[in-house]
Short mmCIF file of C-alpha atoms in Angstrom, two decimals:
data_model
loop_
_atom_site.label_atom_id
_atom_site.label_comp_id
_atom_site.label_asym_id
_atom_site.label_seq_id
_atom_site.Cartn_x
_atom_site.Cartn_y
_atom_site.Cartn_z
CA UNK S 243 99.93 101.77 70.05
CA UNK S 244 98.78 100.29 73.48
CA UNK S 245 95.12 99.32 72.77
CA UNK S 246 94.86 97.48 75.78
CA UNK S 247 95.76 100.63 78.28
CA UNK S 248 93.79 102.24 80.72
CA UNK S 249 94.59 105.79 82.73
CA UNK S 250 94.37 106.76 86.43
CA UNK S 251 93.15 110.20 88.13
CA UNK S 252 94.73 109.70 91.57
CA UNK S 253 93.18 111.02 94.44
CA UNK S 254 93.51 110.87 98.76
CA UNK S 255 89.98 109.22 98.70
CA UNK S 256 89.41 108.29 95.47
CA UNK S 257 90.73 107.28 92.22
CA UNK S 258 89.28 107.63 88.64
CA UNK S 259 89.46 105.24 86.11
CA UNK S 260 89.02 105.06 82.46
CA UNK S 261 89.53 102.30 80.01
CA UNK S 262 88.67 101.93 76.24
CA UNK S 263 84.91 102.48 75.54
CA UNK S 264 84.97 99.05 73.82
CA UNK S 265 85.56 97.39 77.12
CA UNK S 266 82.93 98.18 79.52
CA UNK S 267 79.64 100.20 80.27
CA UNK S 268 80.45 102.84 81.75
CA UNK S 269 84.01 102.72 80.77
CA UNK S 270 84.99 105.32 83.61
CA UNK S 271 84.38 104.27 87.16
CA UNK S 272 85.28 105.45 90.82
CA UNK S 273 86.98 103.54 93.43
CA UNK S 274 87.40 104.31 96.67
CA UNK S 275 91.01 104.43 98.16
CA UNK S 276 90.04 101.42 100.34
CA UNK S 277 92.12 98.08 99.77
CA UNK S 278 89.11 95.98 99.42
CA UNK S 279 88.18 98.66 96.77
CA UNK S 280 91.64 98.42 94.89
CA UNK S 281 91.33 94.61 94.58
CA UNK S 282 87.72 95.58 92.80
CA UNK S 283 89.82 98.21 90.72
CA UNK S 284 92.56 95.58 89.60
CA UNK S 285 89.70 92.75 89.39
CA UNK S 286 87.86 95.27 86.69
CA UNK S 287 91.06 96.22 84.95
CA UNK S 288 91.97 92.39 84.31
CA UNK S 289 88.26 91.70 83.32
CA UNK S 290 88.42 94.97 80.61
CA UNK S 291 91.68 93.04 79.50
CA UNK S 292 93.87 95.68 80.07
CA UNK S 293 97.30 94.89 79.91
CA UNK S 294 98.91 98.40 80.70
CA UNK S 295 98.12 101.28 83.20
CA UNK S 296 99.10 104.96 82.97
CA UNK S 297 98.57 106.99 86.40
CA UNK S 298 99.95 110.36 87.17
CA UNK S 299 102.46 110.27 90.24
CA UNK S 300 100.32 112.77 93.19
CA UNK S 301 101.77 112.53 96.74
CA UNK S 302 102.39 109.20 97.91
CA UNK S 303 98.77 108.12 96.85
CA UNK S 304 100.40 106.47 93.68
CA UNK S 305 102.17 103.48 96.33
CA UNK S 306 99.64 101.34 97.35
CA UNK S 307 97.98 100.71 93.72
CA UNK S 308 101.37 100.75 91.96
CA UNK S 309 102.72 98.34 94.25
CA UNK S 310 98.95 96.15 93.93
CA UNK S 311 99.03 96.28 90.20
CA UNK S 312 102.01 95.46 89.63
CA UNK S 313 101.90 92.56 91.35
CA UNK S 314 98.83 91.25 89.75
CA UNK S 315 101.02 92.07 86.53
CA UNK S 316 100.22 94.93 85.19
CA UNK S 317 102.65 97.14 83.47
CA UNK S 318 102.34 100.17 85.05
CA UNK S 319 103.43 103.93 84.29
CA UNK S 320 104.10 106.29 86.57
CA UNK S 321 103.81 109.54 84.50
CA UNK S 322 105.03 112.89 85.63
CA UNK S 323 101.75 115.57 85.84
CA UNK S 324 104.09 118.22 84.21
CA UNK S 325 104.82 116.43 81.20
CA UNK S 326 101.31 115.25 80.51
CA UNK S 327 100.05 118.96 81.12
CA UNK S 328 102.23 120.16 78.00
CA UNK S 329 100.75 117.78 76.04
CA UNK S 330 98.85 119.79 73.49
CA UNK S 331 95.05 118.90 72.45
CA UNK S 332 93.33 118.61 75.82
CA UNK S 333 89.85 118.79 75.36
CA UNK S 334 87.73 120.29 78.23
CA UNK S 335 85.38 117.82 78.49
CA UNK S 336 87.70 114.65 79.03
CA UNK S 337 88.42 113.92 82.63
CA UNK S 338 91.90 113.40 83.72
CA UNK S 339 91.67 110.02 83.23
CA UNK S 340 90.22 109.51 80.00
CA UNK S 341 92.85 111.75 79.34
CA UNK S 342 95.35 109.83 79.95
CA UNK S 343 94.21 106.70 79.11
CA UNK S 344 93.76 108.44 75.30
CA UNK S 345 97.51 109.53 75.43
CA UNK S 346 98.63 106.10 76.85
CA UNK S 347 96.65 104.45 74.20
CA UNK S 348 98.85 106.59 71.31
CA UNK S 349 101.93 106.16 73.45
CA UNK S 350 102.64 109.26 73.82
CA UNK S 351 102.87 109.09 77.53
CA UNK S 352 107.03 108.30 79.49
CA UNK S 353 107.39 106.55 82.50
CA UNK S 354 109.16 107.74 85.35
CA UNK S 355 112.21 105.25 86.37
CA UNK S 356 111.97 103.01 88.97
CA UNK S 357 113.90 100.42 90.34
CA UNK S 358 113.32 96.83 90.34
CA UNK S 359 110.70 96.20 93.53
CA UNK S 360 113.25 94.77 95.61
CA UNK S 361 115.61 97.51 95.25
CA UNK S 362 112.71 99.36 95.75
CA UNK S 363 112.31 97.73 99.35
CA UNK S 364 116.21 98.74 100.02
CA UNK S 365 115.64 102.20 98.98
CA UNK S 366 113.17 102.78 101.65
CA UNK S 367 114.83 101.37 104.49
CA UNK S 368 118.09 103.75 103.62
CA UNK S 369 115.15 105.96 102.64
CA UNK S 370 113.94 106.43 106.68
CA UNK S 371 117.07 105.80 107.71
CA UNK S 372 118.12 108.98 106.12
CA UNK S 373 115.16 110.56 108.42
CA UNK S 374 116.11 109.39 111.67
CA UNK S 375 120.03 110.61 110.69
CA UNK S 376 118.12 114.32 109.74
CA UNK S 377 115.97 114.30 112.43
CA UNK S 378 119.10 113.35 115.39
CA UNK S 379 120.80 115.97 113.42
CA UNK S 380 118.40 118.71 114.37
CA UNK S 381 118.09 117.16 118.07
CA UNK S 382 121.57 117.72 118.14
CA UNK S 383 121.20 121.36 117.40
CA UNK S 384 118.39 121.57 120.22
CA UNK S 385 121.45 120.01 122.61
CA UNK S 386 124.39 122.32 121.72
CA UNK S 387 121.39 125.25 122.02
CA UNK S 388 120.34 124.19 125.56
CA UNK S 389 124.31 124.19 126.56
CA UNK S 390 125.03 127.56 125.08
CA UNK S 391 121.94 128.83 127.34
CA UNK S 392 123.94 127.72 130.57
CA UNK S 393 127.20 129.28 129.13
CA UNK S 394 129.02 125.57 129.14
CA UNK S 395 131.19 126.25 125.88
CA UNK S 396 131.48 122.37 125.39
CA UNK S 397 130.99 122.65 121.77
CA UNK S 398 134.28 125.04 120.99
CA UNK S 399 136.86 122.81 122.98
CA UNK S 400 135.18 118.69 121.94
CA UNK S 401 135.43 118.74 118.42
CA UNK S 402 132.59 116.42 118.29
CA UNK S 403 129.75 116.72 121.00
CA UNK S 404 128.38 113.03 120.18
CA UNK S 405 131.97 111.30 121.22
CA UNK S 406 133.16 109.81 124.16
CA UNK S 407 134.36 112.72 125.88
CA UNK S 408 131.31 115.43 124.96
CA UNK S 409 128.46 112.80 126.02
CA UNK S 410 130.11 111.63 128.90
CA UNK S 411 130.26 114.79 129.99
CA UNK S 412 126.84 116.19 128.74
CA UNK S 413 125.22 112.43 130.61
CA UNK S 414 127.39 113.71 133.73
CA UNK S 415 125.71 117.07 134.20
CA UNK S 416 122.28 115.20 133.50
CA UNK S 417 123.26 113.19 136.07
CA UNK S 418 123.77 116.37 138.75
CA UNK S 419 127.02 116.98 138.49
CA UNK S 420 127.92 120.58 138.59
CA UNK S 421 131.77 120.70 139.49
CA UNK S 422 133.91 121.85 136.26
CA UNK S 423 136.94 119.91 137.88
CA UNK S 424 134.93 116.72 137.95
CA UNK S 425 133.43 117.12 134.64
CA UNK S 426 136.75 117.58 133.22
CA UNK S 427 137.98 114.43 134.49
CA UNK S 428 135.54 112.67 131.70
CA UNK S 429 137.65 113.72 129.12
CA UNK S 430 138.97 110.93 127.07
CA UNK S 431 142.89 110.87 126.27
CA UNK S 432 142.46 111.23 123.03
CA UNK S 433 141.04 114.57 123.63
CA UNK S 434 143.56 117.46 122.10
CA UNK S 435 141.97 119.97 124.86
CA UNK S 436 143.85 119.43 128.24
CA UNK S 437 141.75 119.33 131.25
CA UNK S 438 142.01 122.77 132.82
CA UNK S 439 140.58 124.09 129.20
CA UNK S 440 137.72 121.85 129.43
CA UNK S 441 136.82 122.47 132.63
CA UNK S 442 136.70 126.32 132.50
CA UNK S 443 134.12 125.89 129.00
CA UNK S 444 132.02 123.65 131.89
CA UNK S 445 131.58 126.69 134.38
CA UNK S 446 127.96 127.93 133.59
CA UNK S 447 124.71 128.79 134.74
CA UNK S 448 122.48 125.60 135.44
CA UNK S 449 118.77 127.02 134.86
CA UNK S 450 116.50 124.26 135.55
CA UNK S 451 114.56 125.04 132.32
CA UNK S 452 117.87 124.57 129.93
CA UNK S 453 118.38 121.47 131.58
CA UNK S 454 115.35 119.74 131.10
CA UNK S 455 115.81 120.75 127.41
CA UNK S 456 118.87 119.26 127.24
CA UNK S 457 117.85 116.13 129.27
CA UNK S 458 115.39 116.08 125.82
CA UNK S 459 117.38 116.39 123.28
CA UNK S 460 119.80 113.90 124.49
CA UNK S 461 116.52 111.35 124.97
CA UNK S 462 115.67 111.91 122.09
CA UNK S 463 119.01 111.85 120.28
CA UNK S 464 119.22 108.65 122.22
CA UNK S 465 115.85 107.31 120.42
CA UNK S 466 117.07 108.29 117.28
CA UNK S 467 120.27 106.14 117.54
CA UNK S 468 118.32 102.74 118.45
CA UNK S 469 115.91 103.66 115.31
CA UNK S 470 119.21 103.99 113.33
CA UNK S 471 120.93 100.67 114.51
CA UNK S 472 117.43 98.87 113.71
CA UNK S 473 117.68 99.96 110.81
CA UNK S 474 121.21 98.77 109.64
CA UNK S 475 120.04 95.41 110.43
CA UNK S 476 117.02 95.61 108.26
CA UNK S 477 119.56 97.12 105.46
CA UNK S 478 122.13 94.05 106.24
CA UNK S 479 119.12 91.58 106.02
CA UNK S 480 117.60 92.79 103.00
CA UNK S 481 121.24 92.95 100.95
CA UNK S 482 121.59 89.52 102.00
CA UNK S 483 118.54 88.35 100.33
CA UNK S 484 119.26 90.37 96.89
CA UNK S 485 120.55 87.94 94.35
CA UNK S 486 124.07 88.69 93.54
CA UNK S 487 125.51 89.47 90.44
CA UNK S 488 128.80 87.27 91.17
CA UNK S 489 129.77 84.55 94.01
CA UNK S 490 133.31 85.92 93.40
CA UNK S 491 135.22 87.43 96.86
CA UNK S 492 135.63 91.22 96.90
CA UNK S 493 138.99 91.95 95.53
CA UNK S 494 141.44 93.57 98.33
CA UNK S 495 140.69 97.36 98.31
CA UNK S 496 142.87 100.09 96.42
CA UNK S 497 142.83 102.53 99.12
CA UNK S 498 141.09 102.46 102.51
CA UNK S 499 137.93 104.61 102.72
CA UNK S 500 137.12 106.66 106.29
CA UNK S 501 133.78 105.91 106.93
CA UNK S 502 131.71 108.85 108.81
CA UNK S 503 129.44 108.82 111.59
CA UNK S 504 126.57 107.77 109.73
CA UNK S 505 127.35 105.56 107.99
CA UNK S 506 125.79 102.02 108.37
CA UNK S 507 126.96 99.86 110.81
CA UNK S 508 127.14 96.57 108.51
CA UNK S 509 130.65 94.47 108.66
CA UNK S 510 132.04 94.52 105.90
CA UNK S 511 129.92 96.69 103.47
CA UNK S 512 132.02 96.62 100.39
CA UNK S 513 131.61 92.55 100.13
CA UNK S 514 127.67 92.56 99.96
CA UNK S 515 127.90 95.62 97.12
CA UNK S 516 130.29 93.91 95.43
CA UNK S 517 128.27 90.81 94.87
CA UNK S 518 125.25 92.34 93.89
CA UNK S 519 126.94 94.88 91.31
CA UNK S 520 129.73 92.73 90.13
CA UNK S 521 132.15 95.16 90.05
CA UNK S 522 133.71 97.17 93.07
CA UNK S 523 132.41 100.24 92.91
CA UNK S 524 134.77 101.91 95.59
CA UNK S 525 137.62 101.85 93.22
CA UNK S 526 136.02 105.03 91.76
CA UNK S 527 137.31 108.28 93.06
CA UNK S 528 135.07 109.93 95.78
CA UNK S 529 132.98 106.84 96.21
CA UNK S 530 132.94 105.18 99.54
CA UNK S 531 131.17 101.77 100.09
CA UNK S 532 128.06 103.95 101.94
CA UNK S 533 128.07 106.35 98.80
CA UNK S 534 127.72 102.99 96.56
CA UNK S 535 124.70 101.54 99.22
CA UNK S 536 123.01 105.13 98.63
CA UNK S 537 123.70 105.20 95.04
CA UNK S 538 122.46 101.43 94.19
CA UNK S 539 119.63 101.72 96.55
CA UNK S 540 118.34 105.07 94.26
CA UNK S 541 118.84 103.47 90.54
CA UNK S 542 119.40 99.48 91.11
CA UNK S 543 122.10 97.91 89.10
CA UNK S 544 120.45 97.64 85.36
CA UNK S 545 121.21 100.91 83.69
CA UNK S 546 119.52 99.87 80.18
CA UNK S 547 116.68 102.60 80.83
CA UNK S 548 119.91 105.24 79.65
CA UNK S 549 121.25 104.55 76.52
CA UNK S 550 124.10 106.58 77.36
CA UNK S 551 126.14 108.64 80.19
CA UNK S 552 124.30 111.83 78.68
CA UNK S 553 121.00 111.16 79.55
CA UNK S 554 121.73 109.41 83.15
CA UNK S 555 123.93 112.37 84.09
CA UNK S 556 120.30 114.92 82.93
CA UNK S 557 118.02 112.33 84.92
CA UNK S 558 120.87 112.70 87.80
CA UNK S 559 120.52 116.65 87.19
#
């Protein structure tokens, strides 16, 4: 029983709350999504006495007054509209909120899991730094589209468009070059394509429009890249402030992991994650030291919210 629990109707402009009848006249009252009105919200709550909050989790609404309560030091729930919908004996006239501050009150509302807030603050830098790698994905597909429009087959004989030799090249023919020869000269000798190949894939057809969309894509490619790098040093800042589960050294690794293109560019990854779990997670199979960032970042390192491998593997699901 949680006699001193309130519930939450979330809205984009407003929010409804309701807290025991007991407390307050009226005991259901609108706030405005303004932050001068949810300091009056949390200043009401703590004057009702209310120790615990229930709020269904709408949008991104949900943030700023989570994030407020619970630092004023409220326990707060983040409940999932679906399950609270299947929760039989809704009465018509109840408003969402009363609603859930009744099923709160006979705890028969779950929390959604959440991480620890400043796990929370590493998941959303890795969070948007996942956007800006989806986003220079897709302006990558605008720049191999704009080079198959001027018949340059650079794609086919550079395994990899955004290495040395397929941006050289590609920053080249923004730059007004136009002999194949010359262009082919940019290829780097690690390249398994010889010269002559590459330079008959670079004899096209240079339509001022495909250029300019190509001149885009790689600007904004380019933008994309500085956004990414920002954020690594964000990332590296914020692990370094995380307190660490051991001051032990990382132990040597078992096997060396190839890390991809996008993954951060932090020296030394493994030693960070290995201080703040403990334990090095890279030693299991399939798990690289950006798979463990992603992974702790997501659930934090205190698994006692699962009593078992069972039900973290159907929350995973």
């Amino acid at each position: 029983m949680n006699w001193d629990a309130a519930g939450i109707d979330l809205g984009a402009t407003s929010h409804f709350v309701a807290v025991p009848v007991d407390r307050d006249a009226p005991s259901v009252r609108e706030f405005p999504a303004f932050t001068a009105d949810l300091e009056r919200l949390a200043d009401w709550l703590a004057q009702c006495h209310i120790r615990t909050v229930a709020m269904e989790s709408t949008g991104v609404y949900w943030i700023p007054l989570f994030e407020l309560l619970e630092s004023r030091g409220f326990e707060v729930l983040l409940v999932n509209a679906h399950h609270v919908k299947h929760v039989p004996g809704r009465k018509t006239d109840v408003l969402d909120c009363q609603w859930l501050q009744e099923l709160h009150t006979f705890g028969l509302l779950r929390g959604a899991f959440r991480p620890e807030a400043s796990m929370c603050v590493l998941r959303a830098y890795l969070r948007q730094r996942a956007n800006l790698v989806r986003d220079a994905g897709m302006h990558l597909q605008h720049l191999q589209k704009a080079l198959n429009q001027m018949n340059l087959h650079l794609h086919p004989v550079v395994s990899d468009l955004t290495g040395v030799t397929g941006m050289t090249i590609i920053r080249a023919i923004l730059g007004g070059e136009r002999d194949a020869q010359v262009l082919a000269q940019h290829r780097d000798r690690r390249c398994r394509q010889s010269a002559e190949t590459i330079a008959k894939a670079l004899q096209g057809h240079w339509r001022e429009e495909h250029r300019f969309a190509l001149r885009q894509a790689v600007e904004l490619f380019d933008v994309d890249q500085q956004q990414i790098a920002r954020c690594d040093e964000e990332i590296a800042q914020v692990l370094a402030r995380l307190d660490p589960a051991t001051d032990v050294d990382a132990p040597p690794p078992v096997r060396k992991h190839k890390a991809d293109r996008n993954t951060p560019r932090i020296d030394d990854l493994r030693e960070p994650l290995f201080r703040l779990a403990g334990v090095d997670l890279t030693r299991i199979d399939g798990l690289n030291p950006h798979s463990v960032l992603k992974i702790l970042s997501e659930i934090g390192t205190d698994l006692s919210r699962w009593p078992s491998v069972k039900p973290f593997c159907a929350w995973l699901g």
